[in-house]
Coordinates of C-alpha atoms in Angstrom, one line a residue:
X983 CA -15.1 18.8 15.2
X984 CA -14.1 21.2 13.2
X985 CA -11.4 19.6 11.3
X986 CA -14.3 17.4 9.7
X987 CA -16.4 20.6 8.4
X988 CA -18.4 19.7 5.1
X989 CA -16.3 21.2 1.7
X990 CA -18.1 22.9 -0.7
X991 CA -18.0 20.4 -3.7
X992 CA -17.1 20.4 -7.2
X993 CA -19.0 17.7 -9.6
X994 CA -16.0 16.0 -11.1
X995 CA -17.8 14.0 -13.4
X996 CA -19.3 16.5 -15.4
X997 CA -16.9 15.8 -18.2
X998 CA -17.5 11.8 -17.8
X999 CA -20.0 10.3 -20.5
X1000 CA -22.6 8.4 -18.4
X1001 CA -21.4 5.5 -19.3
X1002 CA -17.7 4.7 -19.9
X1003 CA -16.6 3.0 -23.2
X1004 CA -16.3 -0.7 -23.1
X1005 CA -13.3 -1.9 -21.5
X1006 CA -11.9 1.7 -20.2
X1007 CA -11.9 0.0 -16.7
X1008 CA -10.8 -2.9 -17.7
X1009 CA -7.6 -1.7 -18.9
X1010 CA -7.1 1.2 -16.2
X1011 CA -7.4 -2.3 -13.8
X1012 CA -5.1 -4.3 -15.9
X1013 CA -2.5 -1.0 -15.8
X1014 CA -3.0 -0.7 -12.1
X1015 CA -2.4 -4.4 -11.5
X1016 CA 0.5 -5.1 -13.1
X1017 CA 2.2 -1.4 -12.4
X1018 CA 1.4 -2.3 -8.6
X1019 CA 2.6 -5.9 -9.0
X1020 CA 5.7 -4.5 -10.1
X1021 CA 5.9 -2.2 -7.1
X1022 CA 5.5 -5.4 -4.5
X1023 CA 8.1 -7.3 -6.5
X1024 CA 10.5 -4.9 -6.0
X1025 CA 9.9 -4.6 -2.1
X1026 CA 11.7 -8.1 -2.2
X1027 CA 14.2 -8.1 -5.0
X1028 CA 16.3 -5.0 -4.5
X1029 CA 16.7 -6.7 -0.7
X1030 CA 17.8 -9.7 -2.4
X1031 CA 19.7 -8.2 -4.8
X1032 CA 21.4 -6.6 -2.4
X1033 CA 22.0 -9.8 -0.3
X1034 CA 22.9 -12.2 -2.9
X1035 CA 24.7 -10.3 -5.3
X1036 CA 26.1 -7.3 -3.2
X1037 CA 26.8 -9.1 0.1
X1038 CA 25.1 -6.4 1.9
X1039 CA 25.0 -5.7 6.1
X1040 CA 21.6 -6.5 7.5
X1041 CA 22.0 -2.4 8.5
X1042 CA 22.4 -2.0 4.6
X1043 CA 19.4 -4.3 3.6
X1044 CA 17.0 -1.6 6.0
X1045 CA 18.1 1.0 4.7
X1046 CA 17.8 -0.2 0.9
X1047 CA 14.1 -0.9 2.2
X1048 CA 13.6 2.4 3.4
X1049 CA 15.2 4.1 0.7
X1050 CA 11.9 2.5 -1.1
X1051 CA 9.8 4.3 1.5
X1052 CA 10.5 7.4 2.5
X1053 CA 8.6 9.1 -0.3
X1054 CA 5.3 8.5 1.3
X1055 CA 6.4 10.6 4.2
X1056 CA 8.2 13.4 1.6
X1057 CA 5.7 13.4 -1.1
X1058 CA 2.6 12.4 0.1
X1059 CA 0.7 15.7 0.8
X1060 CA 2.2 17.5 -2.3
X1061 CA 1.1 14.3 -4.6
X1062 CA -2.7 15.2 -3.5
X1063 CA -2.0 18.5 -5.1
X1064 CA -0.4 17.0 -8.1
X1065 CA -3.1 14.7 -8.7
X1066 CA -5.5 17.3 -9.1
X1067 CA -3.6 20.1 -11.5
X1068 CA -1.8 18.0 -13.7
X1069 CA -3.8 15.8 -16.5
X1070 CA -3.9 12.0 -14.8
X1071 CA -3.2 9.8 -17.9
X1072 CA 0.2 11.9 -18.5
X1073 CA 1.5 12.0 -15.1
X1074 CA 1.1 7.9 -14.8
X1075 CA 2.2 7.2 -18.1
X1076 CA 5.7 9.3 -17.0
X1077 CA 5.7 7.5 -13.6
X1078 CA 5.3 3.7 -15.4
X1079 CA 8.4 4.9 -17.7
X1080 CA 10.5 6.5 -14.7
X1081 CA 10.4 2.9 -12.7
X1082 CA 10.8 1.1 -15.7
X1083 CA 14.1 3.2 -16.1
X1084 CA 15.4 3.3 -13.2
X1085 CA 15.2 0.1 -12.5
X1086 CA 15.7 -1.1 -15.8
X1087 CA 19.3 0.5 -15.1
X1088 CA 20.3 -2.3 -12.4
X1089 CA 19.9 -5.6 -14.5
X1090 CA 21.9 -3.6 -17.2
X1091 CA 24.9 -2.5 -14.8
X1092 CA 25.3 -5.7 -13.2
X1093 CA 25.5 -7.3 -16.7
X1094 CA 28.8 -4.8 -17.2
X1095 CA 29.7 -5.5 -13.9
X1096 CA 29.6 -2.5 -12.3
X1097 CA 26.3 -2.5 -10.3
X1098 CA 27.0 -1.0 -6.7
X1099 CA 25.0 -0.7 -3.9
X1100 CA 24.9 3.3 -3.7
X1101 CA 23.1 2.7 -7.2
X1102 CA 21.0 0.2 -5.9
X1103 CA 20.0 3.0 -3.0
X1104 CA 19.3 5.4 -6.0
X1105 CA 16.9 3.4 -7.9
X1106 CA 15.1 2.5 -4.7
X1107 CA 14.8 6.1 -4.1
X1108 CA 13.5 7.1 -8.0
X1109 CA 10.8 4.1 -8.0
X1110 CA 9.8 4.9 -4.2
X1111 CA 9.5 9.1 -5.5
X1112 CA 7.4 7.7 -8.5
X1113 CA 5.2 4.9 -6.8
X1114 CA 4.1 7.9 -4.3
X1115 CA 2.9 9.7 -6.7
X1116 CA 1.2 7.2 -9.0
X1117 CA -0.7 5.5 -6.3
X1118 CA -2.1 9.3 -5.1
X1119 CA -2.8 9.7 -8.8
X1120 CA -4.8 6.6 -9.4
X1121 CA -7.3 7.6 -6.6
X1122 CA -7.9 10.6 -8.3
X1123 CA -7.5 9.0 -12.1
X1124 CA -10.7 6.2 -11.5
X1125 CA -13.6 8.7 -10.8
X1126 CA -12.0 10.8 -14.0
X1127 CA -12.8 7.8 -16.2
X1128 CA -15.7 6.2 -15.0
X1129 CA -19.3 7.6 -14.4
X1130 CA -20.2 7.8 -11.1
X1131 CA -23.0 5.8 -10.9
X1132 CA -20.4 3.0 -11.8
X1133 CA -17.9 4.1 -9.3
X1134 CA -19.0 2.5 -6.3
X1135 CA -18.5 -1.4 -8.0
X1136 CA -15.2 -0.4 -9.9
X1137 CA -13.5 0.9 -6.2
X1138 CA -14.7 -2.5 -4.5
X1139 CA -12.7 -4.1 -7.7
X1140 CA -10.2 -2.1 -7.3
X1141 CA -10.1 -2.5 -3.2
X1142 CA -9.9 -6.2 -3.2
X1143 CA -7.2 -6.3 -6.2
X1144 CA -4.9 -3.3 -4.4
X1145 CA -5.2 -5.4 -1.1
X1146 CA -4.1 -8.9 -3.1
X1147 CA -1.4 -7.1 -5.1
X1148 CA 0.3 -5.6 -1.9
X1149 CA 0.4 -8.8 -0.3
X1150 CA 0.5 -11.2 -2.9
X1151 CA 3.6 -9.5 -5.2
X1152 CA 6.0 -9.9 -2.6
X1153 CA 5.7 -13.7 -2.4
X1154 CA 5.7 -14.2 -5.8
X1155 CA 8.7 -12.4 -6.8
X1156 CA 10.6 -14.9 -4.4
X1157 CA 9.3 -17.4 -6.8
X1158 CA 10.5 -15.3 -9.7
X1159 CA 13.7 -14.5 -8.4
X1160 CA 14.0 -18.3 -7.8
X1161 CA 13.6 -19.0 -11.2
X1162 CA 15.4 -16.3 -12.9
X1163 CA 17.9 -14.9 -9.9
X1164 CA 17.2 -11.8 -8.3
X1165 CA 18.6 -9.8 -11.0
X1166 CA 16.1 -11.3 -13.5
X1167 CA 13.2 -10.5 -11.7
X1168 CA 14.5 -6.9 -11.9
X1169 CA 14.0 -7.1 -15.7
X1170 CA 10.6 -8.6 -15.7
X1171 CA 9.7 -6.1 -13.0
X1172 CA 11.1 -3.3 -15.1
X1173 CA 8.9 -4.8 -17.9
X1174 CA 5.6 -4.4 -15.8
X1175 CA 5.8 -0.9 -15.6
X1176 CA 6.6 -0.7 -19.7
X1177 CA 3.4 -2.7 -20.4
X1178 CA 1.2 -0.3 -17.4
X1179 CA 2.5 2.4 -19.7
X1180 CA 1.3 1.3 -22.7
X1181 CA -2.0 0.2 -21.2
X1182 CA -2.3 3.8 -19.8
X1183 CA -1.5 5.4 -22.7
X1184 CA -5.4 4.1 -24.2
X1185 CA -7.1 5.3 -21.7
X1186 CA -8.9 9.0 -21.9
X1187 CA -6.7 11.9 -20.7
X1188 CA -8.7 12.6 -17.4
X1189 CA -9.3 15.7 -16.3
X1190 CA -8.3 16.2 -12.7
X1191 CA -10.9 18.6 -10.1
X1192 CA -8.5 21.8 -10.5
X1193 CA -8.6 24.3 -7.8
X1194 CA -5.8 26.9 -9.7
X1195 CA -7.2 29.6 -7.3
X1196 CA -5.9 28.4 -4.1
X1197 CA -2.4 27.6 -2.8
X1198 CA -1.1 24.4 -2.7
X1199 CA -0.4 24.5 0.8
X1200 CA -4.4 25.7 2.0
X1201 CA -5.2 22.4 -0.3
X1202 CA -3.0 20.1 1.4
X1203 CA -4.3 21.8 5.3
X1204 CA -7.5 21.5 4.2
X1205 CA -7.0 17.6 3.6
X1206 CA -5.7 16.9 6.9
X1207 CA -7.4 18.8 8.7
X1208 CA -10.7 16.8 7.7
X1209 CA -8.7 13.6 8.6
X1210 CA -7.6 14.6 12.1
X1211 CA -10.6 16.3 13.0
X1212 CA -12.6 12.7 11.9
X1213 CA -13.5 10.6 14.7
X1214 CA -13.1 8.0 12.8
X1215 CA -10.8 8.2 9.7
X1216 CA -8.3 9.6 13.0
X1217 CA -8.2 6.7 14.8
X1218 CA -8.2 4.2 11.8
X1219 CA -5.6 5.8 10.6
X1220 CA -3.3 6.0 13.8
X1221 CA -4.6 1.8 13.6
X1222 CA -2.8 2.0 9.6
X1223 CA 0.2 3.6 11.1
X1224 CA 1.0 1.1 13.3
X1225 CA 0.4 -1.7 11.3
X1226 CA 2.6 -0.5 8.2
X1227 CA 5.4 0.3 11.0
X1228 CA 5.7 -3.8 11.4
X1229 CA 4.7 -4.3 8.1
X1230 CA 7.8 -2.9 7.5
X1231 CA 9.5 -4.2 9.9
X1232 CA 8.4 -7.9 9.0
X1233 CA 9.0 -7.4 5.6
X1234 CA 12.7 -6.0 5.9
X1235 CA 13.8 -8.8 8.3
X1236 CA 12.4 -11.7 6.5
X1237 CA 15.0 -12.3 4.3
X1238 CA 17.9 -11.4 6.1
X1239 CA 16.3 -14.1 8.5
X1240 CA 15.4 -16.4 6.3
X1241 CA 18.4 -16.4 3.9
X1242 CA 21.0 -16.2 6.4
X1243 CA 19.9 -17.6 9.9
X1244 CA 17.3 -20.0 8.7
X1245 CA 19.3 -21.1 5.9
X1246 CA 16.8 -20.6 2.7
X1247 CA 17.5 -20.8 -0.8
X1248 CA 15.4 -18.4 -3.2
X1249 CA 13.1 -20.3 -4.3
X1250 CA 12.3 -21.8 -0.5
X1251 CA 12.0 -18.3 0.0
X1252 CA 9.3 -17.4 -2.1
X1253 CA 7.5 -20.8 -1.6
X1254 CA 6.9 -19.9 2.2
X1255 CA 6.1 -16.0 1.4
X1256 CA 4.1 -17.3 -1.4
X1257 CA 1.6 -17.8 1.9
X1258 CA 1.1 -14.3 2.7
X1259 CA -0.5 -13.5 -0.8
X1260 CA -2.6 -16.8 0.0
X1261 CA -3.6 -15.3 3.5
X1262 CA -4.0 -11.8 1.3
X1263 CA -6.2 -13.3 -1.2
X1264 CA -8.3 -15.5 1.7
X1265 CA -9.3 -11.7 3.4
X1266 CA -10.0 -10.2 0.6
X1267 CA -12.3 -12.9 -0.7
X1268 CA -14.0 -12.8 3.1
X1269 CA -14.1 -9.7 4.2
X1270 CA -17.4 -8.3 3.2
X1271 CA -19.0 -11.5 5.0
X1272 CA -16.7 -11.1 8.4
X1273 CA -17.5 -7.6 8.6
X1274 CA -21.0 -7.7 7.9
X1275 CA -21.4 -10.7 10.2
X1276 CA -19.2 -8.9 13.1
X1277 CA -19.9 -5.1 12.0
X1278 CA -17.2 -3.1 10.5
X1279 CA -15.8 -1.9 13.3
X1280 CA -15.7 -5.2 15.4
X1281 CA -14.6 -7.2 12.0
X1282 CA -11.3 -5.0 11.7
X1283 CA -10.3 -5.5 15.4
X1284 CA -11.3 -9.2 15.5
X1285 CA -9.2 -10.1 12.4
X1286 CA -6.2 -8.2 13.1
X1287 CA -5.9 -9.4 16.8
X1288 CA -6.3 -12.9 15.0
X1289 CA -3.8 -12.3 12.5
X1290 CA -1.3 -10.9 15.1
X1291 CA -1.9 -13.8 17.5
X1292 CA -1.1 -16.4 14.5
X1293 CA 2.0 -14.0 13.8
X1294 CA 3.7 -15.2 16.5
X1295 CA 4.4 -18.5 14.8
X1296 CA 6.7 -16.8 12.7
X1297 CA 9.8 -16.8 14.8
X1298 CA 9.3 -21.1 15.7
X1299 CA 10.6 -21.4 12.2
X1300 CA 14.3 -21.9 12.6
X1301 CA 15.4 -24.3 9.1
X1302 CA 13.8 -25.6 5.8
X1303 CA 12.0 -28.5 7.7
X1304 CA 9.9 -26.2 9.9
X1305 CA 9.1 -23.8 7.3
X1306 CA 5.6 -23.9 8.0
X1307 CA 5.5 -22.1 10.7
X1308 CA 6.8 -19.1 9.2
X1309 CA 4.1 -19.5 6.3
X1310 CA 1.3 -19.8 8.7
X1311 CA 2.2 -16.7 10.6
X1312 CA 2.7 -14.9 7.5
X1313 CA -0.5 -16.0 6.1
X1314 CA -2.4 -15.3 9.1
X1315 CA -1.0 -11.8 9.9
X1316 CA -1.7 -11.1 5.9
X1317 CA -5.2 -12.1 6.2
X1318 CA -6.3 -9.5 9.1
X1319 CA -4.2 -6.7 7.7
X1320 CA -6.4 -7.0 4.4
X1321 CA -9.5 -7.3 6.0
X1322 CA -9.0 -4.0 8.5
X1323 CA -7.4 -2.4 4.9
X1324 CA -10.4 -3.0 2.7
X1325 CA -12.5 -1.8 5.1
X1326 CA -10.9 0.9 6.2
X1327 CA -10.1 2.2 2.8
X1328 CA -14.1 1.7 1.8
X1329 CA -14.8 3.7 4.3
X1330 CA -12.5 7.0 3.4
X1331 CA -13.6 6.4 -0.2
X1332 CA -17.5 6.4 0.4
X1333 CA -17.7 9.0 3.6
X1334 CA -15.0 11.9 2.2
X1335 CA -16.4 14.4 -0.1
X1336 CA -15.4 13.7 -3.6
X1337 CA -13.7 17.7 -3.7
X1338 CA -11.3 16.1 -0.8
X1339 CA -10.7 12.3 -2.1
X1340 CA -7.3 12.5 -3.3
X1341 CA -6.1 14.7 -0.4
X1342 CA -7.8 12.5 2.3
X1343 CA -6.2 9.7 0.6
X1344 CA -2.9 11.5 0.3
X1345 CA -3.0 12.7 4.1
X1346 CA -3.6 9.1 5.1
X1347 CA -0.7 7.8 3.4
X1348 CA 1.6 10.9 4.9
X1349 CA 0.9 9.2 8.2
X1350 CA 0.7 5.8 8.0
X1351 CA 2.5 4.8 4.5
X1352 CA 5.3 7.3 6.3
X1353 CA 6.0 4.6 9.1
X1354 CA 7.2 2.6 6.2
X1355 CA 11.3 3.2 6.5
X1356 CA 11.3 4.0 10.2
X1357 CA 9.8 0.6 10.8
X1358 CA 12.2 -0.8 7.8
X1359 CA 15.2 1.3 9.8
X1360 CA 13.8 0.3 13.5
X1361 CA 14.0 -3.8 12.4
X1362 CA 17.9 -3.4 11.4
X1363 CA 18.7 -1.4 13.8
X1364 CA 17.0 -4.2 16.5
X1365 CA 18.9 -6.7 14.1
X1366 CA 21.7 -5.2 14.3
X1367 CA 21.9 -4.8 18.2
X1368 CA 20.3 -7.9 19.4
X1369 CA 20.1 -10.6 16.2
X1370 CA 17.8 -11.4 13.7
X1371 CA 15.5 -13.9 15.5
X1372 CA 15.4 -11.6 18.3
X1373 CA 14.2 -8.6 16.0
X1374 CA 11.7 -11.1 14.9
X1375 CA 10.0 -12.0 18.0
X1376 CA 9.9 -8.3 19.4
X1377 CA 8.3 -7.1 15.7
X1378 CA 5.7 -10.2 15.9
X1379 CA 4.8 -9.4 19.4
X1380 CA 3.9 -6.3 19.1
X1381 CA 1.6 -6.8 16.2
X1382 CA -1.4 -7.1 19.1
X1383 CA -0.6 -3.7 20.1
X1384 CA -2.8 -1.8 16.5
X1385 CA -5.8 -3.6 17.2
X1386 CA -6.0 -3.7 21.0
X1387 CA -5.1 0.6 20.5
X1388 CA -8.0 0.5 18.2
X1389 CA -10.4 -1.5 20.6
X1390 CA -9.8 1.2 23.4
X1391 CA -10.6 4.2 20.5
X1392 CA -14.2 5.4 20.3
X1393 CA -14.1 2.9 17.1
X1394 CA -14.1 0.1 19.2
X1395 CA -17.1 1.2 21.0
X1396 CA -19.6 0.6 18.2
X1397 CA -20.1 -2.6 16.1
X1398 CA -19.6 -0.5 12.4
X1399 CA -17.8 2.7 11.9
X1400 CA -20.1 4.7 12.2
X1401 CA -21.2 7.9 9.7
X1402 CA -19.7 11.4 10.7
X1403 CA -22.2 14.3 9.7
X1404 CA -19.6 16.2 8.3
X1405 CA -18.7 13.1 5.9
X1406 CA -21.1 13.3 3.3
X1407 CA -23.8 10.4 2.7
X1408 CA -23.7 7.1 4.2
X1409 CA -22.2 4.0 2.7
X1410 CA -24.7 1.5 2.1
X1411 CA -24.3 -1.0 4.0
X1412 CA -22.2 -4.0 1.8
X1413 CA -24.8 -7.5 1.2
X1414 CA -24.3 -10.2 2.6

């Protein structure tokens, strides 16, 4: 196809000793933990904030969520051009220190007591700008530090941890904010971004694969059209899209549910959310043996039809004392989406040429990172029209719908995804 032509590449690791000093990953790791930590703990608090402390609509508490969002369908493409002209250690040391900022700046107002929720809006919108482009960046940032020969271990590091993070930060800010309040956890979240700055800011500058000589907007055509021209990144991603619509989705209406129809304090909150990083974590530590055992294609469609069928628990929970139901789904639906994300992700990482990393990346997240607020909006708006628990049942439902679309894809054809000619060298297949 011709979208999936090979591109010319540049070696960017000619500046990059062959081997990296000790502990230079080690710290770009601990930066990108805690910095993306940060980012899952605020999915939840801001909601909660707004909830607790605000008395916000459930329309309110989606839009708040998509405020968070709607970078990655804004800023995406541009940020794959960013990442490669402007030097990576300064751009994501001034991203860490923007979030820390902005939302630095809630904690502080509610203290005087003038914290609305138009402010809260703003700092949702700042943090989700800055996340956009420091998660673009840090695609590009890794292969500017470390030699390639290490690369391949330090992205199946980084892989597993991005996949935990995401789903794991979440449930353990409802623990935090059941400890400290939801305003609280705003100040130790604003404190993960400070110390990610600091870690950043001993790391080597980077020097990103500049292409000066051509426009930013033949950079950012030539990215997608490599990913829609793919037979498979295409299709995995339209899988992606779909999935991070009732992502989304789930994740806006779980606390309005939980907090105001099922009746759950913050702290019960967190405990039973506190599952989906446990489902999270159970993936990530499996999913090299389910998709080796099953093939990498099958393995992503078996998990996520499994995860969406335990899903459907979700909506049984109706109080405190049948909590577990809720926790279960969550847990379950957690531990397919990381499995089809890990591999998925893998696979864009090892098959795009190194010249188009960041932009296949960045394209990617346009699309499917882009369904982000319209699933948020989409769940209040179904709230708002038809209840809570029914939103829920309608979002769980539909979570069979990505994989059975992938099965009937030329991905589901094949037990692995297979290697595209114009991709670059094959991935070797991962040990058992």
């Amino acid at each position: 196809m011709g979208g999936a032509r090979t591109i010319p590449q540049q070696d960017r690791h000619d500046d990059v000793p062959d081997t990296s000093p000790p502990g230079v990953f080690w710290r770009f790791w601990a930066a990108s933990t805690t910095s993306g930590a940060g980012t899952a703990v605020t999915a939840l608090a801001l909601p909660l904030v707004a909830l607790t402390v605000l008395d916000a609509t459930a329309f309110e508490v989606a839009l708040l969520a998509a405020a968070g969002q709607v970078s990655w369908l804004l800023l995406s493409l541009p940020a794959g051009v960013v990442a490669q002209r402007v030097p990576l250690r300064r751009l994501q040391v001034t991203l860490d220190l923007v979030r820390c900022a902005a939302l630095g700046s809630l904690p502080l107002a509610w203290w005087l007591g003038t914290l609305t929720y138009p402010h809260l809006l703003c700092a949702a919108l700042v943090t989700g700008a800055a996340t956009v482009l420091f998660d673009i960046g840090n695609s590009t940032f890794l292969p500017a530090v470390v030699p390639a020969r290490e690369l391949a271990a330090r992205n199946s590091v980084m892989s597993g941890t991005h996949s935990v993070t995401d789903t794991a930060g979440p449930s353990l800010g409802g623990v935090l904010i059941g400890v400290t309040g939801p305003v609280g956890a705003l100040v130790v979240d604003a404190a993960s971004y400070l110390a990610s700055a600091v870690l950043l800011r001993t790391l080597p500058e980077g020097r990103p694969a500049h292409r000066g000589d051509e426009s930013a907007l033949r950079l950012m055509r030539e990215g997608w059209r490599y990913v829609t021209g793919h037979p498979v990144m295409r299709p995995c991603m339209i899988w992606a899209t779909a999935a991070n619509f009732l992502n989304a989705a789930l994740l806006a209406l779980t606390p309005l549910y939980l907090v105001r129809e099922a009746g759950f304090g913050p702290l019960e909150l967190g405990l039973v959310l506190a599952m989906d990083g446990v489902g999270g974590l159970a993936g990530a530590a499996v999913a090299v043996r389910v998709t080796t055992r099953l093939g990498t294609a099958r393995g992503i469609i078996v998990a996520d039809l499994a995860g969406g069928a335990l899903l459907l628990l979700a909506p049984l929970t109706t109080s405190g004392q049948d909590a577990y139901w809720f926790a279960l789904g969550n847990a379950g639906f957690a531990f397919g989406t990381v499995i089809g994300s890990i591999t998925t992700r893998t696979y864009r990482q090892t098959q795009s040429p190194p010249e188009l990393l960041s932009r296949v990346m960045a394209t990617v997240r346009f699309v499917s990172w882009g369904a982000l607020p319209l699933g948020a909006v989409a769940a209040g708006l179904l709230a708002t029209r038809f209840g809570a628990h029914t939103a829920l049942w309608a979002v769980c439902a539909a979570a069979l719908l990505p994989p059975l679309y992938l099965f009937t894809t030329g991905v589901g054809r094949h037990r692995d995804l297979v290697r595209h000619a114009g991709a670059g060298p094959a991935a070797p297949r991962p040990a058992s």
